[in-house]
XYZ file of N, CA and C in Angstrom:
669
model
N 71.372 114.605 115.286
C 70.815 115.256 116.474
C 70.683 116.754 116.219
N 69.546 117.326 116.595
C 69.316 118.744 116.356
C 70.211 119.586 117.264
N 70.533 120.818 116.760
C 71.401 121.704 117.536
C 70.808 122.010 118.898
N 69.485 122.165 118.966
C 68.841 122.453 120.241
C 69.045 121.337 121.245
N 68.973 120.094 120.770
C 69.202 118.957 121.669
C 70.639 118.947 122.170
N 71.586 119.227 121.262
C 73.003 119.256 121.631
C 73.258 120.327 122.681
N 72.661 121.485 122.494
C 72.863 122.587 123.449
C 72.248 122.252 124.805
N 71.093 121.582 124.792
C 70.471 121.212 126.056
C 71.344 120.207 126.808
N 71.924 119.260 126.089
C 72.821 118.296 126.727
C 74.047 119.000 127.310
N 74.581 119.973 126.570
C 75.738 120.723 127.055
C 75.394 121.490 128.323
N 74.201 122.055 128.371
C 73.789 122.814 129.550
C 73.704 121.909 130.779
N 73.171 120.717 130.592
C 73.101 119.748 131.699
C 74.504 119.361 132.156
N 75.401 119.151 131.182
C 76.776 118.772 131.519
C 77.480 119.894 132.268
N 77.269 121.136 131.823
C 77.887 122.287 132.483
C 77.393 122.410 133.922
N 76.094 122.255 134.119
C 75.541 122.338 135.477
C 76.188 121.286 136.377
N 76.343 120.076 135.866
C 76.944 118.997 136.660
C 78.399 119.287 136.994
N 79.151 119.810 136.019
C 80.559 120.161 136.244
C 80.677 121.230 137.327
N 79.827 122.246 137.227
C 79.892 123.343 138.192
C 79.453 122.888 139.583
N 78.411 122.118 139.656
C 77.921 121.643 140.959
C 78.987 120.793 141.651
N 79.591 119.884 140.899
C 80.627 119.027 141.478
C 81.860 119.826 141.866
N 82.210 120.832 141.062
C 83.397 121.625 141.355
C 83.227 122.580 142.510
N 82.013 123.106 142.704
C 81.772 124.062 143.787
C 81.683 123.380 145.154
N 81.213 122.151 145.178
C 80.960 121.473 146.456
C 82.176 121.397 147.377
N 83.384 121.051 146.878
C 84.515 120.929 147.808
C 85.151 122.256 148.201
N 84.742 123.344 147.579
C 85.355 124.636 147.880
C 84.765 125.226 149.154
N 85.567 125.975 149.853
C 85.150 126.587 151.115
C 84.392 127.882 150.822
N 83.234 127.723 150.193
C 82.397 128.859 149.828
C 80.970 128.583 150.294
N 80.206 129.630 150.455
C 78.784 129.494 150.761
C 78.001 130.357 149.776
N 77.988 129.945 148.494
C 77.319 130.765 147.480
C 75.807 130.698 147.621
N 75.088 131.667 147.062
C 73.625 131.614 147.077
C 73.123 130.342 146.400
N 71.924 129.905 146.772
C 71.390 128.641 146.278
C 71.258 128.616 144.761
N 70.955 129.766 144.167
C 70.729 129.816 142.722
C 72.004 130.041 141.922
N 73.155 130.092 142.593
C 74.388 130.467 141.897
C 74.798 129.469 140.819
N 74.607 128.160 141.045
C 75.005 127.176 140.037
C 74.201 127.363 138.763
N 72.916 127.660 138.902
C 72.087 127.901 137.719
C 72.521 129.174 137.007
N 72.835 130.223 137.757
C 73.293 131.465 137.143
C 74.637 131.278 136.446
N 75.543 130.563 137.078
C 76.847 130.312 136.468
C 76.701 129.477 135.197
N 75.776 128.522 135.215
C 75.506 127.732 134.011
C 74.984 128.631 132.897
N 74.071 129.526 133.230
C 73.534 130.453 132.228
C 74.635 131.350 131.673
N 75.569 131.756 132.514
C 76.697 132.567 132.059
C 77.540 131.799 131.052
N 77.850 130.547 131.348
C 78.654 129.720 130.437
C 77.937 129.551 129.100
N 76.640 129.277 129.134
C 75.907 129.051 127.895
C 75.798 130.330 127.076
N 75.711 131.462 127.736
C 75.710 132.741 127.016
C 77.070 132.996 126.372
N 78.122 132.715 127.105
C 79.469 132.869 126.557
C 79.669 131.941 125.362
N 79.183 130.715 125.469
C 79.306 129.757 124.369
C 78.558 130.250 123.126
N 77.454 130.942 123.323
C 76.675 131.479 122.207
C 77.393 132.633 121.522
N 78.037 133.474 122.322
C 78.704 134.665 121.785
C 80.122 134.401 121.292
N 80.823 133.485 121.927
C 82.264 133.335 121.696
C 82.649 133.113 120.235
N 81.956 132.261 119.485
C 82.377 132.052 118.098
C 82.233 133.295 117.221
N 81.348 134.187 117.602
C 81.074 135.369 116.788
C 82.143 136.440 116.946
N 82.646 136.611 118.159
C 83.576 137.730 118.402
C 84.837 137.308 119.151
N 85.140 136.007 119.144
C 86.406 135.523 119.695
C 86.632 135.996 121.133
N 85.697 135.659 121.999
C 85.769 136.100 123.390
C 86.755 135.297 124.225
N 86.973 134.040 123.863
C 87.817 133.170 124.676
C 88.444 132.102 123.807
N 89.557 131.584 124.265
C 90.212 130.494 123.555
C 89.581 129.148 123.827
N 88.693 129.053 124.803
C 88.023 127.795 125.127
C 86.836 127.607 124.179
N 86.789 126.463 123.505
C 85.878 126.292 122.387
C 84.636 125.466 122.676
N 84.441 125.026 123.909
C 83.207 124.313 124.233
C 82.779 124.693 125.649
N 81.481 124.585 125.948
C 80.989 125.057 127.249
C 81.551 124.294 128.440
N 81.855 123.008 128.263
C 82.417 122.245 129.375
C 83.792 122.802 129.771
N 84.598 123.139 128.772
C 85.904 123.735 129.050
C 85.751 125.113 129.681
N 84.803 125.900 129.211
C 84.551 127.221 129.795
C 84.158 127.096 131.259
N 83.342 126.080 131.562
C 82.905 125.877 132.941
C 84.085 125.588 133.858
N 84.981 124.714 133.415
C 86.129 124.335 134.251
C 87.193 125.418 134.281
N 87.581 125.902 133.095
C 88.756 126.754 132.993
C 88.487 128.215 133.310
N 87.248 128.638 133.243
C 86.927 130.036 133.537
C 86.126 130.174 134.832
N 85.016 129.456 134.925
C 84.126 129.648 136.079
C 84.669 128.976 137.333
N 85.031 127.699 137.241
C 85.576 127.039 138.429
C 86.932 127.599 138.818
N 87.683 128.087 137.841
C 88.946 128.764 138.161
C 88.669 129.990 139.022
N 87.645 130.771 138.646
C 87.277 131.949 139.444
C 86.785 131.546 140.829
N 86.000 130.468 140.911
C 85.492 130.015 142.207
C 86.621 129.529 143.109
N 87.593 128.813 142.521
C 88.730 128.333 143.313
C 89.572 129.501 143.800
N 89.725 130.510 142.961
C 90.419 131.731 143.390
C 89.702 132.352 144.585
N 88.374 132.426 144.496
C 87.598 133.032 145.580
C 87.780 132.277 146.888
N 87.860 130.945 146.806
C 88.049 130.148 148.017
C 89.398 130.411 148.656
N 90.381 130.821 147.853
C 91.719 131.098 148.368
C 91.856 132.551 148.835
N 90.857 133.375 148.557
C 90.894 134.793 148.938
C 89.651 135.097 149.773
N 89.641 134.693 151.037
C 88.454 134.912 151.873
C 88.142 136.390 152.076
N 89.100 137.248 151.763
C 88.845 138.691 151.870
C 87.656 139.121 151.005
N 87.378 138.365 149.940
C 86.253 138.703 149.071
C 84.924 138.620 149.815
N 84.831 137.721 150.776
C 83.580 137.543 151.504
C 83.188 138.743 152.345
N 84.174 139.508 152.770
C 83.900 140.689 153.602
C 83.923 141.981 152.799
N 84.272 141.889 151.523
C 84.400 143.092 150.694
C 83.029 143.577 150.228
N 82.991 144.857 149.905
C 81.758 145.453 149.375
C 81.883 145.786 147.897
N 83.122 145.816 147.391
C 83.315 146.204 145.995
C 84.563 145.541 145.439
N 84.545 145.328 144.111
C 85.644 144.674 143.414
C 85.828 145.328 142.059
N 87.068 145.629 141.710
C 87.403 146.076 140.363
C 88.196 144.974 139.685
N 87.750 144.567 138.492
C 88.431 143.552 137.687
C 88.996 144.266 136.468
N 90.299 144.523 136.493
C 90.942 145.326 135.454
C 91.458 144.442 134.333
N 91.219 144.861 133.086
C 91.592 144.034 131.951
C 90.806 142.748 131.932
N 89.524 142.830 132.226
C 88.686 141.661 132.492
C 88.364 140.828 131.262
N 88.585 141.348 130.057
C 88.232 140.599 128.859
C 86.728 140.427 128.758
N 86.282 139.190 128.639
C 84.842 138.921 128.544
C 84.135 139.055 129.894
N 84.905 139.281 130.959
C 84.303 139.441 132.280
C 84.691 138.379 133.274
N 85.909 137.862 133.119
C 86.381 136.796 134.008
C 87.685 137.206 134.677
N 87.741 137.052 135.987
C 86.813 136.331 136.873
C 85.672 137.155 137.438
N 85.534 138.421 137.009
C 84.583 139.314 137.648
C 83.142 138.847 137.635
N 82.661 138.334 136.491
C 81.265 137.906 136.424
C 80.977 136.710 137.351
N 81.790 135.644 137.334
C 81.532 134.575 138.304
C 81.607 135.052 139.756
N 82.544 135.942 140.051
C 82.656 136.442 141.420
C 81.428 137.261 141.798
N 80.855 137.985 140.851
C 79.639 138.750 141.128
C 78.471 137.825 141.455
N 78.433 136.655 140.818
C 77.374 135.684 141.086
C 77.592 135.009 142.441
N 78.828 134.675 142.746
C 79.138 133.998 144.005
C 79.047 134.931 145.205
N 79.273 136.229 144.981
C 79.258 137.218 146.068
C 78.333 138.372 145.682
N 77.027 138.178 145.806
C 76.089 139.213 145.349
C 76.143 140.508 146.151
N 76.874 140.520 147.264
C 77.020 141.770 148.017
C 78.038 142.712 147.376
N 78.811 142.191 146.427
C 79.865 142.982 145.797
C 79.319 143.884 144.694
N 79.736 145.135 144.695
C 79.581 145.972 143.508
C 80.816 145.699 142.644
N 80.609 145.146 141.451
C 81.710 144.672 140.619
C 81.865 145.564 139.396
N 83.092 146.077 139.213
C 83.410 146.939 138.075
C 84.298 146.157 137.109
N 83.787 145.926 135.901
C 84.510 145.182 134.866
C 85.133 146.191 133.904
N 86.439 146.273 133.913
C 87.126 147.316 133.144
C 87.886 146.678 131.992
N 87.557 147.084 130.770
C 88.261 146.587 129.590
C 88.129 147.610 128.469
N 89.161 147.703 127.643
C 89.195 148.727 126.605
C 88.615 148.259 125.270
N 88.190 146.991 125.187
C 87.711 146.461 123.908
C 86.184 146.446 123.876
N 85.614 147.068 122.829
C 84.167 147.253 122.751
C 83.410 145.936 122.703
N 83.908 144.956 121.963
C 83.182 143.699 121.840
C 83.083 142.997 123.187
N 84.153 143.045 123.956
C 84.118 142.451 125.300
C 83.120 143.190 126.180
N 83.132 144.501 126.091
C 82.203 145.307 126.872
C 80.760 145.011 126.491
N 80.494 144.799 125.196
C 79.138 144.446 124.760
C 78.685 143.147 125.401
N 79.575 142.154 125.466
C 79.204 140.890 126.100
C 78.948 141.082 127.589
N 79.787 141.846 128.250
C 79.599 142.096 129.680
C 78.223 142.706 129.944
N 77.845 143.657 129.107
C 76.554 144.323 129.297
C 75.389 143.370 129.031
N 75.562 142.477 128.037
C 74.519 141.491 127.771
C 74.406 140.501 128.927
N 75.528 140.073 129.481
C 75.500 139.176 130.641
C 74.821 139.855 131.830
N 75.137 141.112 132.041
C 74.493 141.861 133.128
C 72.982 141.880 132.942
N 72.535 142.128 131.710
C 71.100 142.210 131.439
C 70.430 140.846 131.543
N 71.006 139.836 130.891
C 70.383 138.509 130.848
C 70.315 137.868 132.235
N 71.358 138.053 133.028
C 71.422 137.406 134.336
C 70.939 138.313 135.466
N 70.503 139.524 135.103
C 69.966 140.489 136.067
C 70.966 140.778 137.189
N 72.192 141.027 136.766
C 73.272 141.332 137.711
C 73.399 142.854 137.832
N 72.482 143.449 138.560
C 72.449 144.906 138.647
C 73.641 145.475 139.403
N 74.351 144.621 140.138
C 75.525 145.081 140.880
C 76.808 144.953 140.057
N 76.678 144.627 138.767
C 77.819 144.561 137.859
C 77.820 145.817 136.985
N 79.001 146.433 136.853
C 79.114 147.700 136.128
C 80.214 147.602 135.070
N 79.873 147.292 133.814
C 80.877 147.273 132.752
C 81.414 148.678 132.482
N 82.729 148.785 132.392
C 83.402 150.071 132.164
C 84.277 149.919 130.924
N 84.002 150.711 129.889
C 84.763 150.640 128.646
C 85.913 151.643 128.680
N 87.133 151.151 128.578
C 88.294 152.027 128.542
C 89.472 151.440 129.291
N 90.612 152.102 129.201
C 91.795 151.692 129.940
C 91.637 152.059 131.411
N 92.168 151.222 132.277
C 91.951 151.423 133.711
C 92.527 152.735 134.224
N 93.568 153.252 133.538
C 94.180 154.507 133.984
C 93.606 155.733 133.282
N 92.581 155.512 132.424
C 92.000 156.636 131.694
C 90.531 156.868 132.020
N 89.856 155.887 132.582
C 88.446 156.038 132.938
C 88.332 156.569 134.365
N 87.118 156.947 134.748
C 86.880 157.367 136.134
C 87.087 156.159 137.046
N 87.949 156.310 138.016
C 88.299 155.191 138.890
C 87.425 155.182 140.131
N 86.998 153.989 140.501
C 86.175 153.786 141.695
C 87.031 153.063 142.727
N 87.137 153.617 143.902
C 87.948 152.992 144.945
C 87.239 151.756 145.491
N 87.900 150.610 145.393
C 87.270 149.326 145.725
C 88.017 148.609 146.840
N 87.295 147.696 147.508
C 87.877 146.919 148.594
C 88.823 145.837 148.085
N 88.545 145.302 146.897
C 89.414 144.309 146.263
C 89.634 144.702 144.809
N 90.847 144.489 144.338
C 91.182 144.780 142.940
C 91.943 143.590 142.384
N 91.513 143.108 141.222
C 92.191 141.992 140.573
C 92.525 142.377 139.139
N 93.603 141.821 138.620
C 93.979 142.061 137.226
C 94.670 140.814 136.700
N 94.337 140.435 135.475
C 94.957 139.269 134.867
C 95.563 139.682 133.530
N 96.842 139.375 133.361
C 97.525 139.553 132.070
C 97.420 140.966 131.532
N 97.454 141.958 132.413
C 97.398 143.340 131.945
C 98.743 143.786 131.373
N 99.785 143.601 132.160
C 101.110 144.090 131.801
C 102.098 143.452 132.783
N 103.315 143.957 132.848
C 104.301 143.441 133.796
C 103.767 143.582 135.230
N 104.107 142.635 136.125
C 103.525 142.645 137.478
C 103.689 143.968 138.221
N 104.866 144.567 138.186
C 105.062 145.824 138.918
C 104.148 146.922 138.374
N 104.025 146.977 137.056
C 103.170 147.991 136.437
C 101.700 147.674 136.706
N 101.333 146.397 136.650
C 99.952 146.014 136.946
C 99.573 146.431 138.363
N 100.458 146.201 139.317
C 100.165 146.578 140.703
C 100.041 148.092 140.855
N 100.839 148.830 140.111
C 100.722 150.295 140.164
C 99.344 150.734 139.675
N 98.894 150.150 138.561
C 97.581 150.492 138.022
C 96.466 150.039 138.966
N 96.637 148.872 139.552
C 95.633 148.362 140.480
C 95.510 149.256 141.705
N 96.629 149.772 142.175
C 96.604 150.595 143.389
C 95.786 151.870 143.187
N 95.633 152.307 141.928
C 94.836 153.501 141.645
C 93.348 153.274 141.906
N 92.932 152.017 141.926
C 91.536 151.658 142.180
C 91.313 151.201 143.621
N 92.331 151.218 144.426
C 92.275 150.598 145.751
C 91.821 151.580 146.830
N 90.864 151.149 147.624
C 90.410 151.921 148.774
C 91.317 151.644 149.963
N 91.307 152.506 150.996
C 92.042 152.193 152.225
C 91.601 150.839 152.785
N 92.564 150.038 153.234
C 92.255 148.730 153.769
C 91.969 147.673 152.720
N 92.293 147.953 151.459
C 91.936 147.068 150.358
C 92.929 145.917 150.182
N 92.555 145.003 149.280
C 93.377 143.850 148.932
C 93.589 143.821 147.428
N 94.845 143.694 146.994
C 95.160 143.516 145.578
C 95.396 142.035 145.314
N 94.856 141.537 144.203
C 94.940 140.117 143.837
C 95.544 140.025 142.451
N 96.759 139.491 142.371
C 97.466 139.451 141.093
C 97.895 138.020 140.779
N 97.305 137.370 139.771
C 97.761 136.033 139.372
C 99.235 136.050 138.979
N 99.926 134.946 139.294
C 101.369 134.862 139.052
C 101.681 133.585 138.279
N 102.657 133.666 137.399
C 103.131 132.481 136.695
C 104.012 131.649 137.628
N 104.295 130.418 137.227
C 105.127 129.536 138.052
C 106.518 130.110 138.274
N 107.015 130.849 137.281
C 108.376 131.378 137.357
C 108.424 132.818 137.856
N 107.285 133.353 138.260
C 107.228 134.770 138.630
C 108.064 135.073 139.868
N 108.807 136.162 139.802
C 109.546 136.660 140.953
C 108.641 137.588 141.769
N 108.938 137.703 143.046
C 108.126 138.563 143.908
C 108.139 139.997 143.382
N 106.970 140.564 143.084
C 106.943 141.931 142.551
C 107.143 142.970 143.641
N 107.403 144.175 143.215
C 107.573 145.299 144.122
C 106.204 145.815 144.542
N 105.974 145.925 145.832
C 104.688 146.418 146.314
C 104.564 147.912 146.040
N 103.388 148.366 145.613
C 103.174 149.808 145.458
C 103.252 150.511 146.815
N 103.387 151.793 146.768
C 103.394 152.585 147.997
C 102.103 152.342 148.773
N 102.213 152.246 150.079
C 101.088 152.044 150.991
C 100.545 150.615 150.983
N 101.326 149.652 150.437
C 100.914 148.248 150.475
C 102.016 147.401 151.087
N 101.595 146.353 151.800
C 102.551 145.436 152.405
C 103.193 144.552 151.339
N 104.256 143.868 151.713
C 104.960 142.978 150.797
C 104.015 141.867 150.314
N 104.129 141.466 149.045
C 103.215 140.455 148.497
C 103.307 139.113 149.219
N 102.146 138.506 149.435
C 102.039 137.162 149.999
C 101.657 136.205 148.877
N 102.336 135.068 148.783
C 102.048 134.093 147.735
C 101.034 133.066 148.244
N 99.962 132.869 147.484
C 98.975 131.836 147.780
C 98.822 130.940 146.549
N 98.462 129.690 146.784
C 98.344 128.723 145.686
C 97.032 127.954 145.809
N 96.486 127.561 144.663
C 95.263 126.766 144.676
C 95.203 125.912 143.413
N 94.278 124.948 143.404
C 94.039 124.096 142.243
C 92.599 124.277 141.770
N 92.399 124.180 140.470
C 91.064 124.281 139.893
C 90.380 122.923 140.027
N 89.211 122.856 140.666
C 88.535 121.567 140.879
C 88.283 120.822 139.569
N 88.476 119.509 139.601
C 88.212 118.684 138.443
C 89.271 118.730 137.369
N 90.384 119.425 137.650
C 91.476 119.527 136.690
C 92.792 119.292 137.426
N 93.880 119.266 136.664
C 95.205 119.192 137.279
C 95.910 120.544 137.226
N 95.128 121.611 137.089
C 95.673 122.959 136.937
C 95.956 123.571 138.303
N 97.180 124.032 138.502
C 97.548 124.770 139.699
C 97.702 126.251 139.388
N 97.327 127.083 140.310
C 97.421 128.540 140.147
C 98.175 129.149 141.324
N 98.739 130.321 141.080
C 99.432 131.070 142.121
C 98.932 132.509 142.101
N 98.873 133.119 143.272
C 98.408 134.499 143.407
C 99.355 135.284 144.296
N 99.568 136.529 143.939
C 100.180 137.485 144.862
C 99.049 138.261 145.531
N 99.048 138.303 146.842
C 98.056 139.041 147.615
C 98.775 140.167 148.346
N 98.288 141.385 148.164
C 98.892 142.552 148.808
C 97.821 143.285 149.595
N 98.119 143.579 150.844
C 97.179 144.282 151.718
C 97.599 145.741 151.895
N 96.619 146.592 151.824
C 96.873 148.006 152.093
C 97.250 148.205 153.562
N 98.255 149.048 153.818
C 98.609 149.339 155.196
C 98.007 150.656 155.672
N 97.020 151.144 154.913
C 96.273 152.331 155.325
C 94.928 151.846 155.853
N 94.599 152.179 157.060
C 93.350 151.719 157.675
C 92.152 152.387 157.030
N 91.036 151.652 157.027
C 89.799 152.244 156.530
C 89.382 153.409 157.419
N 88.789 154.387 156.771
C 88.356 155.560 157.522
C 87.106 155.311 158.341
């Protein structure tokens, strides 16, 4: 079988996985979002072997473990629906920020990562998918120009207390911090001007994967 045929079959499979996974979630994404998310997965699959963007080695796994994981997170954080901006710190190849930008086109999304190869992929995804509201930022989150955002998320940046401190630097008044937590994670210390962390849990559709999140709300009212 020719490589082109194999890739076309994978694209059809990815679309089906995403469509089935999005349906049970409490989201109202744009009509074209499944096609855009499929294009994102196929672009990642094209780039990943060249520059080691992800540990997931086939597009079907990328669809479930990266894209549907981001969508399930979004369903558990309804604050994203009312937000105008999101900072994804330590985003790597752009996850969950890129899927969230597709699901919530009203968001101005800032993808912050210090690795050039990851930033190159983010910029290519922005161009190919015409995501003009996505802004790749190359550098450490505490060294680049910070944009105050309504929601801030970070995955695997550093210890939870330190991650929350860095996240708070990007937080606007009235904002929400979103910090993934391990099963054994202890409640982290809230940064100044934030309420005590709330634990939320969700499952990734089509898998047996469970996730946990710490959600922290700013106690400073929007101006």
